[in-house]
Amino acid sequence: MPRNFQRLRRTQGCLTDCVAYFINRHPETVPFFVYPRKGWSSRLRRFFKAYGYDIRWEKNSAVPKRGTVIVCGDSLKYKTFAHCVVYRAGRVVYDPQYPSKWKNHR
């Protein structure tokens, strides 16, 4: 892979890192889903299906208090980006770009 792609993956790969954490794999063995932009959601869905998971998108005002979920929202560090973190039992357990200023009470 070109060096610029590796840098992009390390600086903007929070979804990839969260998926890797969720399925307990090294992030470099998980695809960089958001590049190219078109079709990223179907690539993510197929990847999870290969591991026996079915994913769904839900818009919630609060994080679920049970289970492990990947939560996406506006980045507080970079105003034009989104950011993903992993929650377990209502608490952040993994933030790939710590410190990202992400808080549990958001």
mmCIF file of N, CA, C and O in Angstrom:
data_model
loop_
_atom_site.group_PDB
_atom_site.id
_atom_site.type_symbol
_atom_site.label_atom_id
_atom_site.label_comp_id
_atom_site.label_asym_id
_atom_site.label_seq_id
_atom_site.Cartn_x
_atom_site.Cartn_y
_atom_site.Cartn_z
ATOM 1 N N MET A 1 0.839 -1.189 0.000
ATOM 2 C CA MET A 1 0.000 0.000 0.000
ATOM 3 C C MET A 1 0.879 1.246 0.000
ATOM 4 O O MET A 1 1.913 1.268 0.646
ATOM 5 N N PRO A 2 0.418 2.272 -0.688
ATOM 6 C CA PRO A 2 1.181 3.518 -0.686
ATOM 7 C C PRO A 2 1.251 4.115 0.718
ATOM 8 O O PRO A 2 0.348 3.932 1.519
ATOM 9 N N ARG A 3 2.306 4.810 0.974
ATOM 10 C CA ARG A 3 2.499 5.384 2.302
ATOM 11 C C ARG A 3 1.380 6.348 2.688
ATOM 12 O O ARG A 3 0.944 6.377 3.826
ATOM 13 N N ASN A 4 0.889 7.159 1.745
ATOM 14 C CA ASN A 4 -0.176 8.104 2.060
ATOM 15 C C ASN A 4 -1.443 7.385 2.488
ATOM 16 O O ASN A 4 -2.177 7.865 3.343
ATOM 17 N N PHE A 5 -1.725 6.236 1.887
ATOM 18 C CA PHE A 5 -2.896 5.469 2.269
ATOM 19 C C PHE A 5 -2.746 4.955 3.695
ATOM 20 O O PHE A 5 -3.704 4.973 4.464
ATOM 21 N N GLN A 6 -1.568 4.515 4.065
ATOM 22 C CA GLN A 6 -1.324 4.058 5.437
ATOM 23 C C GLN A 6 -1.532 5.201 6.426
ATOM 24 O O GLN A 6 -2.105 5.002 7.495
ATOM 25 N N ARG A 7 -1.072 6.385 6.075
ATOM 26 C CA ARG A 7 -1.254 7.539 6.967
ATOM 27 C C ARG A 7 -2.738 7.881 7.094
ATOM 28 O O ARG A 7 -3.240 8.146 8.194
ATOM 29 N N LEU A 8 -3.454 7.853 5.967
ATOM 30 C CA LEU A 8 -4.889 8.115 5.984
ATOM 31 C C LEU A 8 -5.592 7.108 6.876
ATOM 32 O O LEU A 8 -6.439 7.457 7.685
ATOM 33 N N ARG A 9 -5.208 5.873 6.763
ATOM 34 C CA ARG A 9 -5.810 4.805 7.559
ATOM 35 C C ARG A 9 -5.565 5.013 9.051
ATOM 36 O O ARG A 9 -6.429 4.783 9.881
ATOM 37 N N ARG A 10 -4.363 5.468 9.397
ATOM 38 C CA ARG A 10 -4.025 5.664 10.816
ATOM 39 C C ARG A 10 -4.657 6.915 11.410
ATOM 40 O O ARG A 10 -4.912 6.966 12.604
ATOM 41 N N THR A 11 -4.900 7.931 10.593
ATOM 42 C CA THR A 11 -5.445 9.176 11.130
ATOM 43 C C THR A 11 -6.961 9.269 10.987
ATOM 44 O O THR A 11 -7.589 10.009 11.724
ATOM 45 N N GLN A 12 -7.550 8.542 10.033
ATOM 46 C CA GLN A 12 -8.985 8.643 9.802
ATOM 47 C C GLN A 12 -9.663 7.279 9.823
ATOM 48 O O GLN A 12 -10.757 7.124 9.297
ATOM 49 N N GLY A 13 -9.045 6.296 10.437
ATOM 50 C CA GLY A 13 -9.578 4.945 10.426
ATOM 51 C C GLY A 13 -10.271 4.537 11.705
ATOM 52 O O GLY A 13 -10.188 3.381 12.110
ATOM 53 N N CYS A 14 -10.978 5.447 12.352
ATOM 54 C CA CYS A 14 -11.596 5.098 13.635
ATOM 55 C C CYS A 14 -12.653 4.008 13.480
ATOM 56 O O CYS A 14 -12.767 3.140 14.344
ATOM 57 N N LEU A 15 -13.396 3.994 12.372
ATOM 58 C CA LEU A 15 -14.385 2.938 12.167
ATOM 59 C C LEU A 15 -13.685 1.586 12.017
ATOM 60 O O LEU A 15 -14.074 0.603 12.654
ATOM 61 N N THR A 16 -12.641 1.545 11.227
ATOM 62 C CA THR A 16 -11.867 0.316 11.053
ATOM 63 C C THR A 16 -11.295 -0.155 12.381
ATOM 64 O O THR A 16 -11.360 -1.345 12.710
ATOM 65 N N ASP A 17 -10.751 0.757 13.164
ATOM 66 C CA ASP A 17 -10.178 0.392 14.461
ATOM 67 C C ASP A 17 -11.243 -0.126 15.419
ATOM 68 O O ASP A 17 -11.004 -1.080 16.165
ATOM 69 N N CYS A 18 -12.420 0.494 15.408
ATOM 70 C CA CYS A 18 -13.503 0.040 16.287
ATOM 71 C C CYS A 18 -13.997 -1.348 15.875
ATOM 72 O O CYS A 18 -14.272 -2.191 16.736
ATOM 73 N N VAL A 19 -14.103 -1.586 14.584
ATOM 74 C CA VAL A 19 -14.512 -2.914 14.104
ATOM 75 C C VAL A 19 -13.471 -3.949 14.517
ATOM 76 O O VAL A 19 -13.814 -5.039 14.981
ATOM 77 N N ALA A 20 -12.199 -3.619 14.367
ATOM 78 C CA ALA A 20 -11.124 -4.540 14.764
ATOM 79 C C ALA A 20 -11.204 -4.848 16.259
ATOM 80 O O ALA A 20 -11.046 -6.001 16.666
ATOM 81 N N TYR A 21 -11.441 -3.841 17.068
ATOM 82 C CA TYR A 21 -11.591 -4.053 18.507
ATOM 83 C C TYR A 21 -12.790 -4.945 18.789
ATOM 84 O O TYR A 21 -12.724 -5.861 19.601
ATOM 85 N N PHE A 22 -13.890 -4.672 18.109
ATOM 86 C CA PHE A 22 -15.135 -5.404 18.323
ATOM 87 C C PHE A 22 -14.976 -6.896 18.038
ATOM 88 O O PHE A 22 -15.468 -7.735 18.776
ATOM 89 N N ILE A 23 -14.252 -7.242 16.953
ATOM 90 C CA ILE A 23 -14.092 -8.653 16.593
ATOM 91 C C ILE A 23 -12.743 -9.224 17.036
ATOM 92 O O ILE A 23 -12.416 -10.351 16.690
ATOM 93 N N ASN A 24 -11.980 -8.428 17.773
ATOM 94 C CA ASN A 24 -10.691 -8.863 18.329
ATOM 95 C C ASN A 24 -9.691 -9.268 17.246
ATOM 96 O O ASN A 24 -9.149 -10.374 17.259
ATOM 97 N N ARG A 25 -9.439 -8.343 16.318
ATOM 98 C CA ARG A 25 -8.453 -8.546 15.263
ATOM 99 C C ARG A 25 -7.535 -7.335 15.220
ATOM 100 O O ARG A 25 -7.876 -6.259 15.686
ATOM 101 N N HIS A 26 -6.367 -7.506 14.618
ATOM 102 C CA HIS A 26 -5.454 -6.380 14.437
ATOM 103 C C HIS A 26 -6.045 -5.442 13.387
ATOM 104 O O HIS A 26 -6.548 -5.912 12.359
ATOM 105 N N PRO A 27 -6.010 -4.123 13.596
ATOM 106 C CA PRO A 27 -6.623 -3.181 12.658
ATOM 107 C C PRO A 27 -6.114 -3.288 11.222
ATOM 108 O O PRO A 27 -6.857 -3.021 10.287
ATOM 109 N N GLU A 28 -4.873 -3.686 11.035
ATOM 110 C CA GLU A 28 -4.356 -3.783 9.668
ATOM 111 C C GLU A 28 -4.883 -5.004 8.925
ATOM 112 O O GLU A 28 -4.662 -5.137 7.732
ATOM 113 N N THR A 29 -5.605 -5.897 9.622
ATOM 114 C CA THR A 29 -6.221 -7.042 8.951
ATOM 115 C C THR A 29 -7.695 -6.780 8.636
ATOM 116 O O THR A 29 -8.368 -7.647 8.089
ATOM 117 N N VAL A 30 -8.158 -5.590 8.980
ATOM 118 C CA VAL A 30 -9.546 -5.193 8.740
ATOM 119 C C VAL A 30 -9.546 -4.151 7.623
ATOM 120 O O VAL A 30 -8.710 -3.253 7.610
ATOM 121 N N PRO A 31 -10.477 -4.257 6.659
ATOM 122 C CA PRO A 31 -10.509 -3.289 5.554
ATOM 123 C C PRO A 31 -10.738 -1.855 6.026
ATOM 124 O O PRO A 31 -11.356 -1.615 7.060
ATOM 125 N N PHE A 32 -10.237 -0.928 5.235
ATOM 126 C CA PHE A 32 -10.495 0.500 5.458
ATOM 127 C C PHE A 32 -11.817 0.809 4.762
ATOM 128 O O PHE A 32 -11.867 1.127 3.586
ATOM 129 N N PHE A 33 -12.926 0.675 5.487
ATOM 130 C CA PHE A 33 -14.262 0.676 4.905
ATOM 131 C C PHE A 33 -14.645 1.966 4.198
ATOM 132 O O PHE A 33 -15.352 1.948 3.208
ATOM 133 N N VAL A 34 -14.208 3.105 4.700
ATOM 134 C CA VAL A 34 -14.699 4.381 4.193
ATOM 135 C C VAL A 34 -13.970 4.886 2.948
ATOM 136 O O VAL A 34 -14.236 5.984 2.477
ATOM 137 N N TYR A 35 -13.065 4.079 2.412
ATOM 138 C CA TYR A 35 -12.405 4.470 1.165
ATOM 139 C C TYR A 35 -12.499 3.324 0.180
ATOM 140 O O TYR A 35 -12.093 2.214 0.516
ATOM 141 N N PRO A 36 -13.041 3.515 -0.986
ATOM 142 C CA PRO A 36 -13.683 4.733 -1.474
ATOM 143 C C PRO A 36 -15.020 4.966 -0.777
ATOM 144 O O PRO A 36 -15.617 4.029 -0.257
ATOM 145 N N ARG A 37 -15.469 6.196 -0.798
ATOM 146 C CA ARG A 37 -16.676 6.586 -0.059
ATOM 147 C C ARG A 37 -17.911 5.807 -0.514
ATOM 148 O O ARG A 37 -18.724 5.407 0.293
ATOM 149 N N LYS A 38 -18.056 5.616 -1.811
ATOM 150 C CA LYS A 38 -19.251 4.956 -2.336
ATOM 151 C C LYS A 38 -19.264 3.481 -1.935
ATOM 152 O O LYS A 38 -18.292 2.765 -2.152
ATOM 153 N N GLY A 39 -20.357 3.047 -1.320
ATOM 154 C CA GLY A 39 -20.533 1.649 -0.976
ATOM 155 C C GLY A 39 -19.893 1.196 0.320
ATOM 156 O O GLY A 39 -19.841 0.006 0.606
ATOM 157 N N TRP A 40 -19.439 2.133 1.157
ATOM 158 C CA TRP A 40 -18.738 1.736 2.383
ATOM 159 C C TRP A 40 -19.657 0.967 3.330
ATOM 160 O O TRP A 40 -19.234 0.028 3.997
ATOM 161 N N SER A 41 -20.921 1.357 3.387
ATOM 162 C CA SER A 41 -21.854 0.703 4.302
ATOM 163 C C SER A 41 -22.090 -0.760 3.929
ATOM 164 O O SER A 41 -22.138 -1.630 4.794
ATOM 165 N N SER A 42 -22.212 -1.039 2.643
ATOM 166 C CA SER A 42 -22.402 -2.434 2.217
ATOM 167 C C SER A 42 -21.136 -3.257 2.453
ATOM 168 O O SER A 42 -21.219 -4.440 2.794
ATOM 169 N N ARG A 43 -19.964 -2.655 2.292
ATOM 170 C CA ARG A 43 -18.714 -3.372 2.593
ATOM 171 C C ARG A 43 -18.635 -3.709 4.081
ATOM 172 O O ARG A 43 -18.232 -4.814 4.460
ATOM 173 N N LEU A 44 -19.041 -2.772 4.909
ATOM 174 C CA LEU A 44 -19.042 -3.001 6.355
ATOM 175 C C LEU A 44 -20.028 -4.107 6.718
ATOM 176 O O LEU A 44 -19.713 -5.015 7.487
ATOM 177 N N ARG A 45 -21.198 -4.063 6.142
ATOM 178 C CA ARG A 45 -22.235 -5.066 6.406
ATOM 179 C C ARG A 45 -21.761 -6.469 5.993
ATOM 180 O O ARG A 45 -21.929 -7.437 6.731
ATOM 181 N N ARG A 46 -21.140 -6.579 4.809
ATOM 182 C CA ARG A 46 -20.614 -7.877 4.337
ATOM 183 C C ARG A 46 -19.514 -8.400 5.253
ATOM 184 O O ARG A 46 -19.432 -9.593 5.528
ATOM 185 N N PHE A 47 -18.654 -7.502 5.719
ATOM 186 C CA PHE A 47 -17.561 -7.914 6.603
ATOM 187 C C PHE A 47 -18.110 -8.504 7.898
ATOM 188 O O PHE A 47 -17.684 -9.567 8.338
ATOM 189 N N PHE A 48 -19.044 -7.812 8.516
ATOM 190 C CA PHE A 48 -19.640 -8.319 9.755
ATOM 191 C C PHE A 48 -20.394 -9.631 9.514
ATOM 192 O O PHE A 48 -20.359 -10.534 10.341
ATOM 193 N N LYS A 49 -21.079 -9.727 8.392
ATOM 194 C CA LYS A 49 -21.824 -10.949 8.075
ATOM 195 C C LYS A 49 -20.882 -12.144 7.972
ATOM 196 O O LYS A 49 -21.220 -13.249 8.405
ATOM 197 N N ALA A 50 -19.688 -11.932 7.434
ATOM 198 C CA ALA A 50 -18.699 -13.011 7.337
ATOM 199 C C ALA A 50 -18.274 -13.516 8.715
ATOM 200 O O ALA A 50 -17.831 -14.654 8.854
ATOM 201 N N TYR A 51 -18.418 -12.693 9.751
ATOM 202 C CA TYR A 51 -18.082 -13.081 11.122
ATOM 203 C C TYR A 51 -19.317 -13.475 11.935
ATOM 204 O O TYR A 51 -19.239 -13.655 13.145
ATOM 205 N N GLY A 52 -20.459 -13.564 11.257
ATOM 206 C CA GLY A 52 -21.674 -14.018 11.924
ATOM 207 C C GLY A 52 -22.480 -12.931 12.608
ATOM 208 O O GLY A 52 -23.370 -13.228 13.402
ATOM 209 N N TYR A 53 -22.202 -11.683 12.315
ATOM 210 C CA TYR A 53 -22.943 -10.566 12.909
ATOM 211 C C TYR A 53 -23.858 -9.934 11.877
ATOM 212 O O TYR A 53 -23.543 -9.882 10.693
ATOM 213 N N ASP A 54 -24.984 -9.440 12.331
ATOM 214 C CA ASP A 54 -25.872 -8.646 11.504
ATOM 215 C C ASP A 54 -25.881 -7.244 12.107
ATOM 216 O O ASP A 54 -26.095 -7.097 13.309
ATOM 217 N N ILE A 55 -25.614 -6.240 11.295
ATOM 218 C CA ILE A 55 -25.549 -4.887 11.848
ATOM 219 C C ILE A 55 -26.773 -4.087 11.444
ATOM 220 O O ILE A 55 -27.430 -4.369 10.447
ATOM 221 N N ARG A 56 -27.066 -3.077 12.239
ATOM 222 C CA ARG A 56 -28.132 -2.138 11.910
ATOM 223 C C ARG A 56 -27.740 -0.763 12.443
ATOM 224 O O ARG A 56 -27.012 -0.647 13.421
ATOM 225 N N TRP A 57 -28.236 0.242 11.768
ATOM 226 C CA TRP A 57 -27.985 1.615 12.174
ATOM 227 C C TRP A 57 -29.205 2.113 12.922
ATOM 228 O O TRP A 57 -30.326 1.978 12.448
ATOM 229 N N GLU A 58 -28.986 2.689 14.079
ATOM 230 C CA GLU A 58 -30.067 3.274 14.866
ATOM 231 C C GLU A 58 -29.660 4.675 15.299
ATOM 232 O O GLU A 58 -28.536 4.883 15.731
ATOM 233 N N LYS A 59 -30.591 5.589 15.197
ATOM 234 C CA LYS A 59 -30.347 6.943 15.683
ATOM 235 C C LYS A 59 -30.945 7.031 17.073
ATOM 236 O O LYS A 59 -32.158 6.917 17.247
ATOM 237 N N ASN A 60 -30.091 7.187 18.069
ATOM 238 C CA ASN A 60 -30.523 7.228 19.473
ATOM 239 C C ASN A 60 -30.014 8.486 20.137
ATOM 240 O O ASN A 60 -28.960 9.004 19.788
ATOM 241 N N SER A 61 -30.756 8.928 21.128
ATOM 242 C CA SER A 61 -30.296 10.077 21.906
ATOM 243 C C SER A 61 -29.426 9.634 23.080
ATOM 244 O O SER A 61 -28.721 10.436 23.672
ATOM 245 N N ALA A 62 -29.472 8.346 23.402
ATOM 246 C CA ALA A 62 -28.663 7.812 24.499
ATOM 247 C C ALA A 62 -28.024 6.495 24.062
ATOM 248 O O ALA A 62 -28.571 5.766 23.237
ATOM 249 N N VAL A 63 -26.879 6.202 24.623
ATOM 250 C CA VAL A 63 -26.169 4.956 24.333
ATOM 251 C C VAL A 63 -26.841 3.806 25.078
ATOM 252 O O VAL A 63 -27.212 3.965 26.237
ATOM 253 N N PRO A 64 -27.011 2.648 24.428
ATOM 254 C CA PRO A 64 -27.603 1.503 25.134
ATOM 255 C C PRO A 64 -26.796 1.127 26.376
ATOM 256 O O PRO A 64 -25.566 1.174 26.370
ATOM 257 N N LYS A 65 -27.488 0.758 27.431
ATOM 258 C CA LYS A 65 -26.834 0.395 28.694
ATOM 259 C C LYS A 65 -26.400 -1.064 28.723
ATOM 260 O O LYS A 65 -25.733 -1.497 29.642
ATOM 261 N N ARG A 66 -26.805 -1.842 27.724
ATOM 262 C CA ARG A 66 -26.441 -3.263 27.675
ATOM 263 C C ARG A 66 -25.747 -3.570 26.358
ATOM 264 O O ARG A 66 -26.020 -2.950 25.341
ATOM 265 N N GLY A 67 -24.850 -4.535 26.401
ATOM 266 C CA GLY A 67 -24.193 -4.988 25.182
ATOM 267 C C GLY A 67 -23.014 -4.125 24.778
ATOM 268 O O GLY A 67 -22.676 -3.133 25.431
ATOM 269 N N THR A 68 -22.394 -4.519 23.675
ATOM 270 C CA THR A 68 -21.262 -3.796 23.107
ATOM 271 C C THR A 68 -21.698 -3.222 21.769
ATOM 272 O O THR A 68 -22.221 -3.948 20.926
ATOM 273 N N VAL A 69 -21.495 -1.922 21.591
ATOM 274 C CA VAL A 69 -21.933 -1.237 20.378
ATOM 275 C C VAL A 69 -20.853 -0.277 19.892
ATOM 276 O O VAL A 69 -20.036 0.206 20.675
ATOM 277 N N ILE A 70 -20.860 -0.028 18.583
ATOM 278 C CA ILE A 70 -20.004 1.005 17.997
ATOM 279 C C ILE A 70 -20.875 2.241 17.826
ATOM 280 O O ILE A 70 -21.928 2.180 17.200
ATOM 281 N N VAL A 71 -20.442 3.332 18.420
ATOM 282 C CA VAL A 71 -21.205 4.575 18.394
ATOM 283 C C VAL A 71 -20.476 5.578 17.506
ATOM 284 O O VAL A 71 -19.268 5.767 17.641
ATOM 285 N N CYS A 72 -21.229 6.200 16.596
ATOM 286 C CA CYS A 72 -20.674 7.208 15.693
ATOM 287 C C CYS A 72 -21.326 8.549 15.977
ATOM 288 O O CYS A 72 -22.509 8.609 16.301
ATOM 289 N N GLY A 73 -20.549 9.594 15.837
ATOM 290 C CA GLY A 73 -21.070 10.938 16.045
ATOM 291 C C GLY A 73 -20.090 11.960 15.517
ATOM 292 O O GLY A 73 -19.044 11.615 14.962
ATOM 293 N N ASP A 74 -20.418 13.212 15.678
ATOM 294 C CA ASP A 74 -19.530 14.287 15.232
ATOM 295 C C ASP A 74 -18.260 14.290 16.065
ATOM 296 O O ASP A 74 -18.306 14.138 17.287
ATOM 297 N N SER A 75 -17.141 14.484 15.403
ATOM 298 C CA SER A 75 -15.868 14.579 16.104
ATOM 299 C C SER A 75 -15.790 15.907 16.843
ATOM 300 O O SER A 75 -16.199 16.940 16.326
ATOM 301 N N LEU A 76 -15.269 15.882 18.042
ATOM 302 C CA LEU A 76 -15.059 17.117 18.797
ATOM 303 C C LEU A 76 -13.669 17.679 18.551
ATOM 304 O O LEU A 76 -13.383 18.823 18.891
ATOM 305 N N LYS A 77 -12.815 16.856 17.968
ATOM 306 C CA LYS A 77 -11.450 17.262 17.699
ATOM 307 C C LYS A 77 -11.316 17.921 16.325
ATOM 308 O O LYS A 77 -10.638 18.919 16.172
ATOM 309 N N TYR A 78 -11.982 17.333 15.317
ATOM 310 C CA TYR A 78 -11.950 17.853 13.951
ATOM 311 C C TYR A 78 -13.384 18.159 13.536
ATOM 312 O O TYR A 78 -14.196 17.254 13.395
ATOM 313 N N LYS A 79 -13.711 19.406 13.344
ATOM 314 C CA LYS A 79 -15.093 19.857 13.188
ATOM 315 C C LYS A 79 -15.800 19.312 11.943
ATOM 316 O O LYS A 79 -17.018 19.277 11.905
ATOM 317 N N THR A 80 -15.089 18.891 10.904
ATOM 318 C CA THR A 80 -15.757 18.405 9.692
ATOM 319 C C THR A 80 -15.732 16.879 9.582
ATOM 320 O O THR A 80 -16.069 16.340 8.540
ATOM 321 N N PHE A 81 -15.338 16.192 10.635
ATOM 322 C CA PHE A 81 -15.221 14.736 10.608
ATOM 323 C C PHE A 81 -16.243 14.095 11.536
ATOM 324 O O PHE A 81 -16.774 14.727 12.429
ATOM 325 N N ALA A 82 -16.459 12.814 11.322
ATOM 326 C CA ALA A 82 -17.220 11.997 12.261
ATOM 327 C C ALA A 82 -16.212 11.182 13.065
ATOM 328 O O ALA A 82 -15.042 11.083 12.693
ATOM 329 N N HIS A 83 -16.662 10.597 14.157
ATOM 330 C CA HIS A 83 -15.772 9.792 14.987
ATOM 331 C C HIS A 83 -16.543 8.600 15.531
ATOM 332 O O HIS A 83 -17.751 8.699 15.787
ATOM 333 N N CYS A 84 -15.876 7.461 15.678
ATOM 334 C CA CYS A 84 -16.491 6.243 16.201
ATOM 335 C C CYS A 84 -15.738 5.783 17.439
ATOM 336 O O CYS A 84 -14.509 5.887 17.499
ATOM 337 N N VAL A 85 -16.476 5.288 18.412
ATOM 338 C CA VAL A 85 -15.909 4.692 19.618
ATOM 339 C C VAL A 85 -16.719 3.438 19.951
ATOM 340 O O VAL A 85 -17.816 3.247 19.434
ATOM 341 N N VAL A 86 -16.167 2.596 20.821
ATOM 342 C CA VAL A 86 -16.864 1.377 21.239
ATOM 343 C C VAL A 86 -17.343 1.557 22.676
ATOM 344 O O VAL A 86 -16.578 1.981 23.543
ATOM 345 N N TYR A 87 -18.609 1.239 22.892
ATOM 346 C CA TYR A 87 -19.213 1.279 24.219
ATOM 347 C C TYR A 87 -19.551 -0.134 24.666
ATOM 348 O O TYR A 87 -19.967 -0.956 23.851
ATOM 349 N N ARG A 88 -19.373 -0.403 25.942
ATOM 350 C CA ARG A 88 -19.840 -1.646 26.555
ATOM 351 C C ARG A 88 -20.557 -1.261 27.837
ATOM 352 O O ARG A 88 -19.991 -0.539 28.663
ATOM 353 N N ALA A 89 -21.782 -1.732 27.976
ATOM 354 C CA ALA A 89 -22.602 -1.463 29.166
ATOM 355 C C ALA A 89 -22.702 0.040 29.453
ATOM 356 O O ALA A 89 -22.645 0.472 30.603
ATOM 357 N N GLY A 90 -22.838 0.840 28.387
ATOM 358 C CA GLY A 90 -23.058 2.267 28.557
ATOM 359 C C GLY A 90 -21.828 3.110 28.834
ATOM 360 O O GLY A 90 -21.942 4.295 29.113
ATOM 361 N N ARG A 91 -20.627 2.522 28.761
ATOM 362 C CA ARG A 91 -19.374 3.257 29.025
ATOM 363 C C ARG A 91 -18.407 3.074 27.867
ATOM 364 O O ARG A 91 -18.355 2.010 27.254
ATOM 365 N N VAL A 92 -17.617 4.095 27.575
ATOM 366 C CA VAL A 92 -16.605 3.987 26.521
ATOM 367 C C VAL A 92 -15.532 2.996 26.969
ATOM 368 O O VAL A 92 -14.964 3.141 28.058
ATOM 369 N N VAL A 93 -15.281 1.987 26.135
ATOM 370 C CA VAL A 93 -14.220 1.025 26.437
ATOM 371 C C VAL A 93 -13.074 1.131 25.448
ATOM 372 O O VAL A 93 -11.978 0.636 25.713
ATOM 373 N N TYR A 94 -13.321 1.765 24.303
ATOM 374 C CA TYR A 94 -12.248 1.910 23.317
ATOM 375 C C TYR A 94 -12.474 3.161 22.494
ATOM 376 O O TYR A 94 -13.531 3.342 21.892
ATOM 377 N N ASP A 95 -11.486 4.031 22.478
ATOM 378 C CA ASP A 95 -11.483 5.236 21.659
ATOM 379 C C ASP A 95 -10.195 5.202 20.842
ATOM 380 O O ASP A 95 -9.115 5.407 21.386
ATOM 381 N N PRO A 96 -10.279 4.925 19.541
ATOM 382 C CA PRO A 96 -9.071 4.734 18.745
ATOM 383 C C PRO A 96 -8.195 5.967 18.600
ATOM 384 O O PRO A 96 -7.020 5.848 18.294
ATOM 385 N N GLN A 97 -8.742 7.146 18.813
ATOM 386 C CA GLN A 97 -7.944 8.359 18.659
ATOM 387 C C GLN A 97 -7.866 9.133 19.962
ATOM 388 O O GLN A 97 -7.955 10.348 19.989
ATOM 389 N N TYR A 98 -7.698 8.396 21.055
ATOM 390 C CA TYR A 98 -7.598 9.021 22.371
ATOM 391 C C TYR A 98 -6.393 9.948 22.401
ATOM 392 O O TYR A 98 -5.331 9.564 21.929
ATOM 393 N N PRO A 99 -6.463 11.135 22.888
ATOM 394 C CA PRO A 99 -7.633 11.795 23.447
ATOM 395 C C PRO A 99 -8.436 12.487 22.344
ATOM 396 O O PRO A 99 -7.920 13.340 21.652
ATOM 397 N N SER A 100 -9.668 12.109 22.184
ATOM 398 C CA SER A 100 -10.521 12.700 21.160
ATOM 399 C C SER A 100 -11.540 13.661 21.755
ATOM 400 O O SER A 100 -12.358 14.206 21.047
ATOM 401 N N LYS A 101 -11.514 13.833 23.070
ATOM 402 C CA LYS A 101 -12.460 14.674 23.808
ATOM 403 C C LYS A 101 -13.845 14.042 23.876
ATOM 404 O O LYS A 101 -14.800 14.699 24.224
ATOM 405 N N TRP A 102 -13.960 12.777 23.500
ATOM 406 C CA TRP A 102 -15.256 12.076 23.562
ATOM 407 C C TRP A 102 -15.579 11.804 25.020
ATOM 408 O O TRP A 102 -14.743 11.350 25.773
ATOM 409 N N LYS A 103 -16.803 12.072 25.432
ATOM 410 C CA LYS A 103 -17.227 11.869 26.812
ATOM 411 C C LYS A 103 -18.437 10.968 26.868
ATOM 412 O O LYS A 103 -19.249 10.943 25.936
ATOM 413 N N ASN A 104 -18.603 10.243 27.962
ATOM 414 C CA ASN A 104 -19.749 9.357 28.130
ATOM 415 C C ASN A 104 -21.072 10.103 28.145
ATOM 416 O O ASN A 104 -22.090 9.592 27.729
ATOM 417 N N HIS A 105 -21.088 11.324 28.631
ATOM 418 C CA HIS A 105 -22.332 12.055 28.788
ATOM 419 C C HIS A 105 -22.766 12.823 27.527
ATOM 420 O O HIS A 105 -23.720 13.558 27.564
ATOM 421 N N ARG A 106 -22.068 12.620 26.412
ATOM 422 C CA ARG A 106 -22.431 13.326 25.163
ATOM 423 C C ARG A 106 -23.789 12.934 24.689
ATOM 424 O O ARG A 106 -24.195 11.849 24.693
#
